[in-house]
Amino acid sequence: MDKAGLERVARAMVAKDKGILAADESSGTIKKRFDAIQLESTEEHRRSYREMLLTTPGIGQWISGVIFYDETLRQKTRDGVPFAAWLEKQGVLPGIKVDLGAKALAGFAGETITEGLDGLRERLAGYYQLGARFAKWRAVIDIADGIPSRFGIEANAHALARYAALCQEQQIVPIVEPEVLMDGGHSLERCEEVTDAVLAEVFGQLALHRIHLEGMVLKPNMVISGKKAANRASPDQVAEATVRTLKRHVPSAVPGIAFLSGGQSSPEATLHLSLMNKLGPLPWNLTFSYGRALQDTALKAWGGKSATYGAGQKEFAKRARLNSLATTGRYAATLEAEAA
Ligand code: 13P
């Protein structure tokens, strides 16, 4: 393992003014996104949608890395340039989702375990050859009556740490993503309690598995009320609770934390990130690794048509730029009114 090399990549992923585009929707998930704009999920539609995002002029100013799905890492621009090579030319790091999804955890109703460890060493080596310099694995923790169980948290944290160790062995920076879902009607306090337990276990397992903390990135949920909660906590409360919780568990050796958006609206996700960065000084860089919160408006503006290709890129550039401002606390909701 070349530790210095891993550290360089991890630091670049979370550099100030930049964040990560999560474009790693599996074929099933992208079909759901395309269904919303009545577009058939063909391989060519999936390719041209990703090309639209990746060839947005100026992408390298705001985006440090892009997470791909297996199919997408192998795709090319219409001029025949592999997406990974295209990104490298823009100074953007290519990454790859390597988990095989969250499956029902046998014996624990309502809980899941993320699969994909078998054969992972060989898959990582192959992805490195294709240009991937970082990877992602998402563990999913749902909150409801009686869940998550202690065992569910432990099993998921153990799998995350095994994944992270294999990544570092293969000279790939692991994004460690334990996502506490915001589905349901729970309070911010309940989310904080569960996120506390999850992060404590995750960092315990990372230590046991001898993970080089300087060469990884954490991708957590924010501490936030459930979507269906009656009285949802304010943006300031979310920012304070999230930073407070992270400070309890994330060693300062970790160079950066890149949040998932998890179903927040695009402006909400940007505001929360900006408010957190105003609470500084913080021991790590705080940035974004958003999927929906970077793509929703761009996907709608594009709508699957070549005539609106540029309109999609403008919307993507707008969200990327506003989130870039949020990495230094310079975003304000008034900026939403500006033209894309
Ligand atoms: P969202 O930002 O849409 O939650 O997606 C981020 C991600 O990569 C989830 O695994």
mmCIF file of C-alpha atoms and ligand atoms in Angstrom:
data_model
loop_
_atom_site.group_PDB
_atom_site.id
_atom_site.type_symbol
_atom_site.label_atom_id
_atom_site.label_comp_id
_atom_site.label_asym_id
_atom_site.label_seq_id
_atom_site.Cartn_x
_atom_site.Cartn_y
_atom_site.Cartn_z
ATOM 1 C CA MET A 1 0.000 0.000 0.000
ATOM 2 C CA ASP A 2 1.352 3.428 -0.979
ATOM 3 C CA LYS A 3 -0.052 5.485 1.897
ATOM 4 C CA ALA A 4 1.108 8.836 0.550
ATOM 5 C CA GLY A 5 -0.619 8.088 -2.762
ATOM 6 C CA LEU A 6 -3.904 7.250 -1.010
ATOM 7 C CA GLU A 7 -3.633 10.430 1.059
ATOM 8 C CA ARG A 8 -3.098 12.585 -2.035
ATOM 9 C CA VAL A 9 -6.232 11.199 -3.686
ATOM 10 C CA ALA A 10 -8.339 11.467 -0.511
ATOM 11 C CA ARG A 11 -7.306 15.095 0.000
ATOM 12 C CA ALA A 12 -8.043 15.937 -3.635
ATOM 13 C CA MET A 13 -11.547 14.420 -3.311
ATOM 14 C CA VAL A 14 -12.445 16.798 -0.478
ATOM 15 C CA ALA A 15 -10.473 19.887 -1.615
ATOM 16 C CA LYS A 16 -12.106 23.208 -0.704
ATOM 17 C CA ASP A 17 -14.522 24.594 -3.341
ATOM 18 C CA LYS A 18 -15.064 21.085 -4.730
ATOM 19 C CA GLY A 19 -17.197 18.045 -4.113
ATOM 20 C CA ILE A 20 -18.212 14.719 -5.593
ATOM 21 C CA LEU A 21 -20.927 13.907 -8.119
ATOM 22 C CA ALA A 22 -22.598 10.603 -7.286
ATOM 23 C CA ALA A 23 -23.598 9.319 -10.741
ATOM 24 C CA ASP A 24 -23.458 5.666 -9.684
ATOM 25 C CA GLU A 25 -27.141 4.817 -9.965
ATOM 26 C CA SER A 26 -27.533 1.113 -10.626
ATOM 27 C CA SER A 27 -29.577 0.139 -13.691
ATOM 28 C CA GLY A 28 -32.637 -0.256 -11.456
ATOM 29 C CA THR A 29 -32.260 3.158 -9.829
ATOM 30 C CA ILE A 30 -31.590 5.076 -13.053
ATOM 31 C CA LYS A 31 -34.703 3.452 -14.552
ATOM 32 C CA LYS A 32 -36.721 5.010 -11.714
ATOM 33 C CA ARG A 33 -35.151 8.428 -12.421
ATOM 34 C CA PHE A 34 -35.851 8.097 -16.170
ATOM 35 C CA ASP A 35 -39.430 6.922 -15.519
ATOM 36 C CA ALA A 36 -40.040 10.328 -13.865
ATOM 37 C CA ILE A 37 -39.253 12.072 -17.189
ATOM 38 C CA GLN A 38 -40.935 9.333 -19.283
ATOM 39 C CA LEU A 39 -37.653 8.227 -20.834
ATOM 40 C CA GLU A 40 -36.906 4.606 -21.607
ATOM 41 C CA SER A 41 -33.814 3.302 -19.783
ATOM 42 C CA THR A 42 -31.751 2.078 -22.753
ATOM 43 C CA GLU A 43 -27.955 1.803 -22.597
ATOM 44 C CA GLU A 44 -27.649 4.711 -25.059
ATOM 45 C CA HIS A 45 -29.960 6.953 -23.000
ATOM 46 C CA ARG A 46 -27.972 6.139 -19.882
ATOM 47 C CA ARG A 47 -24.738 6.907 -21.746
ATOM 48 C CA SER A 48 -25.907 10.192 -23.241
ATOM 49 C CA TYR A 49 -27.334 11.382 -19.909
ATOM 50 C CA ARG A 50 -24.000 10.801 -18.170
ATOM 51 C CA GLU A 51 -22.132 12.395 -21.100
ATOM 52 C CA MET A 52 -24.358 15.460 -20.750
ATOM 53 C CA LEU A 53 -23.374 15.832 -17.085
ATOM 54 C CA LEU A 54 -19.666 15.047 -17.513
ATOM 55 C CA THR A 55 -19.064 17.365 -20.469
ATOM 56 C CA THR A 56 -20.581 20.376 -18.702
ATOM 57 C CA PRO A 57 -18.158 23.232 -19.379
ATOM 58 C CA GLY A 58 -16.143 24.099 -16.264
ATOM 59 C CA ILE A 59 -16.972 20.866 -14.399
ATOM 60 C CA GLY A 60 -13.431 20.699 -12.956
ATOM 61 C CA GLN A 61 -13.933 23.972 -11.038
ATOM 62 C CA TRP A 62 -16.585 22.483 -8.794
ATOM 63 C CA ILE A 63 -16.317 18.712 -9.020
ATOM 64 C CA SER A 64 -13.351 16.758 -7.637
ATOM 65 C CA GLY A 65 -14.592 13.269 -8.465
ATOM 66 C CA VAL A 66 -17.438 11.336 -10.077
ATOM 67 C CA ILE A 67 -18.724 7.994 -8.783
ATOM 68 C CA PHE A 68 -19.697 5.629 -11.589
ATOM 69 C CA TYR A 69 -21.590 2.356 -11.811
ATOM 70 C CA ASP A 70 -19.877 -0.603 -13.528
ATOM 71 C CA GLU A 71 -21.631 0.003 -16.858
ATOM 72 C CA THR A 72 -20.839 3.739 -16.857
ATOM 73 C CA LEU A 73 -17.134 3.331 -16.072
ATOM 74 C CA ARG A 74 -16.913 1.321 -19.312
ATOM 75 C CA GLN A 75 -18.796 3.891 -21.437
ATOM 76 C CA LYS A 76 -17.374 6.561 -23.740
ATOM 77 C CA THR A 77 -18.254 10.006 -25.033
ATOM 78 C CA ARG A 78 -19.810 10.084 -28.517
ATOM 79 C CA ASP A 79 -16.282 10.909 -29.793
ATOM 80 C CA GLY A 80 -15.028 7.624 -28.368
ATOM 81 C CA VAL A 81 -13.171 8.923 -25.288
ATOM 82 C CA PRO A 82 -13.691 6.689 -22.213
ATOM 83 C CA PHE A 83 -15.517 8.665 -19.509
ATOM 84 C CA ALA A 84 -12.676 8.039 -17.050
ATOM 85 C CA ALA A 85 -10.074 9.444 -19.475
ATOM 86 C CA TRP A 86 -12.309 12.422 -20.211
ATOM 87 C CA LEU A 87 -12.569 13.232 -16.504
ATOM 88 C CA GLU A 88 -8.834 12.890 -15.944
ATOM 89 C CA LYS A 89 -8.281 15.540 -18.636
ATOM 90 C CA GLN A 90 -10.568 17.876 -16.651
ATOM 91 C CA GLY A 91 -8.670 17.159 -13.423
ATOM 92 C CA VAL A 92 -11.601 15.148 -12.041
ATOM 93 C CA LEU A 93 -11.036 11.765 -10.353
ATOM 94 C CA PRO A 94 -13.057 8.741 -11.558
ATOM 95 C CA GLY A 95 -14.579 6.523 -8.854
ATOM 96 C CA ILE A 96 -16.660 3.349 -8.766
ATOM 97 C CA LYS A 97 -19.516 1.958 -6.677
ATOM 98 C CA VAL A 98 -18.443 -1.564 -5.766
ATOM 99 C CA ASP A 99 -21.173 -2.798 -3.426
ATOM 100 C CA LEU A 100 -23.837 -5.064 -4.909
ATOM 101 C CA GLY A 101 -26.694 -3.510 -2.983
ATOM 102 C CA ALA A 102 -28.481 -3.816 0.357
ATOM 103 C CA LYS A 103 -30.239 -7.186 0.779
ATOM 104 C CA ALA A 104 -32.615 -8.373 3.521
ATOM 105 C CA LEU A 105 -30.636 -9.357 6.623
ATOM 106 C CA ALA A 106 -31.779 -12.900 7.420
ATOM 107 C CA GLY A 107 -33.389 -13.154 10.842
ATOM 108 C CA PHE A 108 -33.738 -9.377 11.271
ATOM 109 C CA ALA A 109 -37.024 -8.188 9.797
ATOM 110 C CA GLY A 110 -36.816 -4.731 8.215
ATOM 111 C CA GLU A 111 -33.019 -4.559 8.238
ATOM 112 C CA THR A 112 -30.527 -4.959 5.417
ATOM 113 C CA ILE A 113 -26.923 -6.002 4.915
ATOM 114 C CA THR A 114 -24.891 -4.724 1.982
ATOM 115 C CA GLU A 115 -23.398 -7.462 -0.187
ATOM 116 C CA GLY A 116 -20.413 -7.575 -2.527
ATOM 117 C CA LEU A 117 -17.330 -8.715 -0.586
ATOM 118 C CA ASP A 118 -16.821 -12.000 -2.454
ATOM 119 C CA GLY A 119 -14.384 -11.439 -5.315
ATOM 120 C CA LEU A 120 -14.020 -7.777 -4.388
ATOM 121 C CA ARG A 121 -10.185 -7.825 -4.444
ATOM 122 C CA GLU A 122 -10.193 -8.922 -8.095
ATOM 123 C CA ARG A 123 -12.948 -6.473 -9.069
ATOM 124 C CA LEU A 124 -11.029 -3.594 -7.460
ATOM 125 C CA ALA A 125 -7.882 -4.498 -9.393
ATOM 126 C CA GLY A 126 -9.920 -4.448 -12.612
ATOM 127 C CA TYR A 127 -11.480 -1.086 -11.773
ATOM 128 C CA TYR A 128 -8.048 0.390 -11.056
ATOM 129 C CA GLN A 129 -7.003 -0.659 -14.571
ATOM 130 C CA LEU A 130 -10.072 1.146 -15.937
ATOM 131 C CA GLY A 131 -8.977 4.356 -14.174
ATOM 132 C CA ALA A 132 -10.911 4.288 -10.873
ATOM 133 C CA ARG A 133 -8.943 5.890 -8.042
ATOM 134 C CA PHE A 134 -11.630 5.716 -5.376
ATOM 135 C CA ALA A 135 -14.608 3.483 -4.572
ATOM 136 C CA LYS A 136 -17.894 3.607 -2.700
ATOM 137 C CA TRP A 137 -19.789 1.126 -0.533
ATOM 138 C CA ARG A 138 -23.139 2.079 0.979
ATOM 139 C CA ALA A 139 -24.519 0.522 4.142
ATOM 140 C CA VAL A 140 -28.194 1.266 4.789
ATOM 141 C CA ILE A 141 -29.627 1.725 8.278
ATOM 142 C CA ASP A 142 -33.364 2.304 8.498
ATOM 143 C CA ILE A 143 -35.088 3.810 11.532
ATOM 144 C CA ALA A 144 -38.453 2.400 12.628
ATOM 145 C CA ASP A 145 -40.021 0.788 15.683
ATOM 146 C CA GLY A 146 -37.420 -1.586 17.142
ATOM 147 C CA ILE A 147 -34.816 -1.031 14.428
ATOM 148 C CA PRO A 148 -31.946 -0.719 13.867
ATOM 149 C CA SER A 149 -30.778 -3.577 16.068
ATOM 150 C CA ARG A 150 -27.316 -3.664 17.585
ATOM 151 C CA PHE A 151 -26.525 -6.661 15.363
ATOM 152 C CA GLY A 152 -27.682 -4.872 12.189
ATOM 153 C CA ILE A 153 -25.339 -1.967 12.907
ATOM 154 C CA GLU A 154 -22.421 -4.276 13.715
ATOM 155 C CA ALA A 155 -22.858 -6.450 10.617
ATOM 156 C CA ASN A 156 -22.959 -3.408 8.332
ATOM 157 C CA ALA A 157 -19.978 -1.692 9.997
ATOM 158 C CA HIS A 158 -17.958 -4.907 9.732
ATOM 159 C CA ALA A 159 -18.694 -5.203 5.995
ATOM 160 C CA LEU A 160 -17.798 -1.533 5.439
ATOM 161 C CA ALA A 161 -14.440 -2.036 7.152
ATOM 162 C CA ARG A 162 -13.657 -5.212 5.186
ATOM 163 C CA TYR A 163 -14.427 -3.318 1.983
ATOM 164 C CA ALA A 164 -12.243 -0.367 3.054
ATOM 165 C CA ALA A 165 -9.281 -2.639 3.822
ATOM 166 C CA LEU A 166 -9.490 -4.310 0.398
ATOM 167 C CA CYS A 167 -9.702 -0.902 -1.310
ATOM 168 C CA GLN A 168 -6.575 0.402 0.389
ATOM 169 C CA GLU A 169 -4.725 -2.833 -0.392
ATOM 170 C CA GLN A 170 -5.574 -2.252 -4.054
ATOM 171 C CA GLN A 171 -4.486 1.421 -3.916
ATOM 172 C CA ILE A 172 -8.055 2.734 -4.134
ATOM 173 C CA VAL A 173 -9.412 5.305 -1.668
ATOM 174 C CA PRO A 174 -12.562 3.973 0.035
ATOM 175 C CA ILE A 175 -15.592 6.188 0.517
ATOM 176 C CA VAL A 176 -17.147 4.682 3.644
ATOM 177 C CA GLU A 177 -20.893 5.354 3.463
ATOM 178 C CA PRO A 178 -23.071 4.388 6.415
ATOM 179 C CA GLU A 179 -26.454 5.929 5.510
ATOM 180 C CA VAL A 180 -29.063 6.361 8.214
ATOM 181 C CA LEU A 181 -32.189 6.852 6.116
ATOM 182 C CA MET A 182 -34.421 9.910 6.505
ATOM 183 C CA ASP A 183 -37.559 7.946 5.530
ATOM 184 C CA GLY A 184 -40.232 7.826 8.195
ATOM 185 C CA GLY A 185 -41.490 10.210 10.823
ATOM 186 C CA HIS A 186 -38.683 10.127 13.423
ATOM 187 C CA SER A 187 -37.296 13.202 15.146
ATOM 188 C CA LEU A 188 -33.876 14.783 14.732
ATOM 189 C CA GLU A 189 -33.018 13.488 18.212
ATOM 190 C CA ARG A 190 -33.734 9.904 17.150
ATOM 191 C CA CYS A 191 -31.620 10.356 14.013
ATOM 192 C CA GLU A 192 -28.794 11.703 16.195
ATOM 193 C CA GLU A 193 -29.013 8.742 18.568
ATOM 194 C CA VAL A 194 -28.844 6.206 15.712
ATOM 195 C CA THR A 195 -26.134 8.105 13.795
ATOM 196 C CA ASP A 196 -24.114 8.209 17.031
ATOM 197 C CA ALA A 197 -24.339 4.431 17.441
ATOM 198 C CA VAL A 198 -23.548 3.803 13.767
ATOM 199 C CA LEU A 199 -20.491 6.095 13.593
ATOM 200 C CA ALA A 200 -19.113 4.732 16.872
ATOM 201 C CA GLU A 201 -19.318 1.192 15.503
ATOM 202 C CA VAL A 202 -17.988 2.121 12.050
ATOM 203 C CA PHE A 203 -14.870 3.835 13.415
ATOM 204 C CA GLY A 204 -14.350 0.980 15.879
ATOM 205 C CA GLN A 205 -14.407 -1.520 13.000
ATOM 206 C CA LEU A 206 -12.193 0.673 10.804
ATOM 207 C CA ALA A 207 -9.604 0.684 13.598
ATOM 208 C CA LEU A 208 -9.823 -3.105 14.061
ATOM 209 C CA HIS A 209 -9.353 -3.575 10.313
ATOM 210 C CA ARG A 210 -6.256 -1.304 10.354
ATOM 211 C CA ILE A 211 -7.672 1.252 7.970
ATOM 212 C CA HIS A 212 -5.346 4.140 7.133
ATOM 213 C CA LEU A 213 -7.711 6.954 8.136
ATOM 214 C CA GLU A 214 -5.762 9.629 6.240
ATOM 215 C CA GLY A 215 -6.512 7.708 3.042
ATOM 216 C CA MET A 216 -10.305 7.446 3.242
ATOM 217 C CA VAL A 217 -13.380 9.673 2.981
ATOM 218 C CA LEU A 218 -16.511 9.355 5.135
ATOM 219 C CA LYS A 219 -19.887 9.770 3.411
ATOM 220 C CA PRO A 220 -22.542 10.077 6.121
ATOM 221 C CA ASN A 221 -26.125 11.223 6.341
ATOM 222 C CA MET A 222 -26.849 14.549 7.974
ATOM 223 C CA VAL A 223 -28.546 14.471 11.361
ATOM 224 C CA ILE A 224 -32.013 15.473 10.243
ATOM 225 C CA SER A 225 -35.714 14.866 10.996
ATOM 226 C CA GLY A 226 -37.466 12.093 9.080
ATOM 227 C CA LYS A 227 -39.228 13.228 5.897
ATOM 228 C CA LYS A 228 -42.633 12.536 7.406
ATOM 229 C CA ALA A 229 -41.938 14.106 10.830
ATOM 230 C CA ALA A 230 -44.591 16.571 12.003
ATOM 231 C CA ASN A 231 -42.237 19.312 13.225
ATOM 232 C CA ARG A 232 -39.073 19.117 11.200
ATOM 233 C CA ALA A 233 -35.950 20.646 12.713
ATOM 234 C CA SER A 234 -34.705 23.930 11.224
ATOM 235 C CA PRO A 235 -31.654 24.168 8.928
ATOM 236 C CA ASP A 236 -29.582 25.642 11.779
ATOM 237 C CA GLN A 237 -30.560 22.765 14.071
ATOM 238 C CA VAL A 238 -29.585 20.222 11.380
ATOM 239 C CA ALA A 239 -26.200 21.906 10.873
ATOM 240 C CA GLU A 240 -25.455 22.054 14.600
ATOM 241 C CA ALA A 241 -26.585 18.499 15.356
ATOM 242 C CA THR A 242 -24.654 17.077 12.404
ATOM 243 C CA VAL A 243 -21.375 18.777 13.289
ATOM 244 C CA ARG A 244 -21.807 17.924 16.980
ATOM 245 C CA THR A 245 -22.350 14.235 16.153
ATOM 246 C CA LEU A 246 -19.440 14.038 13.701
ATOM 247 C CA LYS A 247 -17.087 15.688 16.207
ATOM 248 C CA ARG A 248 -17.867 12.925 18.694
ATOM 249 C CA HIS A 249 -16.816 10.126 16.341
ATOM 250 C CA VAL A 250 -14.722 11.145 13.333
ATOM 251 C CA PRO A 251 -10.980 11.379 14.071
ATOM 252 C CA SER A 252 -9.265 14.475 12.709
ATOM 253 C CA ALA A 253 -6.941 12.158 10.764
ATOM 254 C CA VAL A 254 -9.813 11.686 8.268
ATOM 255 C CA PRO A 255 -9.215 14.416 5.649
ATOM 256 C CA GLY A 256 -12.806 14.998 4.724
ATOM 257 C CA ILE A 257 -16.464 14.197 5.009
ATOM 258 C CA ALA A 258 -18.653 14.250 1.886
ATOM 259 C CA PHE A 259 -22.368 14.092 2.649
ATOM 260 C CA LEU A 260 -25.050 12.210 0.770
ATOM 261 C CA SER A 261 -28.260 14.158 0.100
ATOM 262 C CA GLY A 262 -30.571 11.251 0.932
ATOM 263 C CA GLY A 263 -33.848 12.732 -0.333
ATOM 264 C CA GLN A 264 -33.396 16.352 0.756
ATOM 265 C CA SER A 265 -34.435 18.914 -1.848
ATOM 266 C CA SER A 266 -31.536 20.388 -3.805
ATOM 267 C CA PRO A 267 -31.619 23.844 -2.110
ATOM 268 C CA GLU A 268 -32.021 22.225 1.327
ATOM 269 C CA ALA A 269 -28.939 20.024 0.853
ATOM 270 C CA THR A 270 -26.885 23.038 -0.265
ATOM 271 C CA LEU A 271 -28.073 25.241 2.611
ATOM 272 C CA HIS A 272 -27.314 22.592 5.234
ATOM 273 C CA LEU A 273 -23.760 22.138 3.912
ATOM 274 C CA SER A 274 -23.143 25.878 3.854
ATOM 275 C CA LEU A 275 -24.437 26.377 7.403
ATOM 276 C CA MET A 276 -22.154 23.620 8.674
ATOM 277 C CA ASN A 277 -19.148 25.206 7.023
ATOM 278 C CA LYS A 278 -19.991 28.450 8.792
ATOM 279 C CA LEU A 279 -19.654 26.691 12.156
ATOM 280 C CA GLY A 280 -15.885 26.324 11.747
ATOM 281 C CA PRO A 281 -13.084 25.878 12.389
ATOM 282 C CA LEU A 282 -13.639 22.166 11.837
ATOM 283 C CA PRO A 283 -11.074 19.337 11.968
ATOM 284 C CA TRP A 284 -11.987 18.022 8.510
ATOM 285 C CA ASN A 285 -13.192 19.490 5.200
ATOM 286 C CA LEU A 286 -16.954 19.175 4.809
ATOM 287 C CA THR A 287 -18.251 18.789 1.273
ATOM 288 C CA PHE A 288 -20.893 17.102 -0.849
ATOM 289 C CA SER A 289 -21.186 13.754 -2.587
ATOM 290 C CA TYR A 290 -24.707 14.280 -3.836
ATOM 291 C CA GLY A 291 -26.685 12.218 -6.305
ATOM 292 C CA ARG A 292 -30.221 13.540 -6.469
ATOM 293 C CA ALA A 293 -29.419 17.001 -5.059
ATOM 294 C CA LEU A 294 -26.969 17.624 -7.926
ATOM 295 C CA GLN A 295 -28.920 15.925 -10.689
ATOM 296 C CA ASP A 296 -32.668 16.408 -10.210
ATOM 297 C CA THR A 297 -32.994 19.810 -11.910
ATOM 298 C CA ALA A 298 -30.523 18.887 -14.672
ATOM 299 C CA LEU A 299 -32.379 15.656 -15.435
ATOM 300 C CA LYS A 300 -35.698 17.512 -15.736
ATOM 301 C CA ALA A 301 -34.251 20.326 -17.888
ATOM 302 C CA TRP A 302 -32.640 17.773 -20.229
ATOM 303 C CA GLY A 303 -35.682 15.524 -20.420
ATOM 304 C CA GLY A 304 -33.892 13.087 -22.756
ATOM 305 C CA LYS A 305 -33.825 15.403 -25.796
ATOM 306 C CA SER A 306 -30.798 16.617 -27.737
ATOM 307 C CA ALA A 307 -32.347 20.106 -28.113
ATOM 308 C CA THR A 308 -32.248 20.571 -24.330
ATOM 309 C CA TYR A 309 -28.756 19.128 -23.798
ATOM 310 C CA GLY A 310 -27.348 22.600 -23.017
ATOM 311 C CA ALA A 311 -30.250 23.415 -20.686
ATOM 312 C CA GLY A 312 -29.455 20.276 -18.671
ATOM 313 C CA GLN A 313 -25.794 21.259 -18.453
ATOM 314 C CA LYS A 314 -26.701 24.759 -17.256
ATOM 315 C CA GLU A 315 -28.815 23.369 -14.447
ATOM 316 C CA PHE A 316 -26.073 20.934 -13.453
ATOM 317 C CA ALA A 317 -23.472 23.745 -13.497
ATOM 318 C CA LYS A 318 -25.729 25.897 -11.317
ATOM 319 C CA ARG A 319 -26.113 23.229 -8.613
ATOM 320 C CA ALA A 320 -22.418 22.312 -8.766
ATOM 321 C CA ARG A 321 -21.438 25.999 -8.402
ATOM 322 C CA LEU A 322 -23.834 26.647 -5.506
ATOM 323 C CA ASN A 323 -22.613 23.547 -3.666
ATOM 324 C CA SER A 324 -19.036 24.631 -4.317
ATOM 325 C CA LEU A 325 -19.852 27.916 -2.546
ATOM 326 C CA ALA A 326 -21.366 25.907 0.317
ATOM 327 C CA THR A 327 -18.017 24.179 0.953
ATOM 328 C CA THR A 328 -16.782 27.511 2.337
ATOM 329 C CA GLY A 329 -20.083 28.697 3.822
ATOM 330 C CA ARG A 330 -20.672 31.261 1.069
ATOM 331 C CA TYR A 331 -24.031 29.998 -0.200
ATOM 332 C CA ALA A 332 -27.188 32.010 0.431
ATOM 333 C CA ALA A 333 -30.737 30.976 -0.501
ATOM 334 C CA THR A 334 -31.071 34.237 -2.475
ATOM 335 C CA LEU A 335 -28.607 32.797 -5.026
ATOM 336 C CA GLU A 336 -31.275 30.268 -6.068
ATOM 337 C CA ALA A 337 -33.100 33.015 -7.959
ATOM 338 C CA GLU A 338 -30.147 33.561 -10.302
ATOM 339 C CA ALA A 339 -30.458 32.216 -13.824
ATOM 340 C CA ALA A 340 -28.874 28.820 -14.411
HETATM 341 P P1 13P B 1 -28.140 10.924 -2.843
HETATM 342 O O1 13P B 1 -27.332 12.203 -2.697
HETATM 343 O O2 13P B 1 -29.198 11.010 -3.916
HETATM 344 O O3 13P B 1 -28.599 10.395 -1.537
HETATM 345 O O4 13P B 1 -27.121 9.863 -3.432
HETATM 346 C C1 13P B 1 -25.861 9.789 -2.915
HETATM 347 C C2 13P B 1 -25.398 8.393 -2.941
HETATM 348 O O5 13P B 1 -24.384 8.088 -3.530
HETATM 349 C C3 13P B 1 -26.163 7.403 -2.203
HETATM 350 O O6 13P B 1 -25.445 6.231 -2.135
#
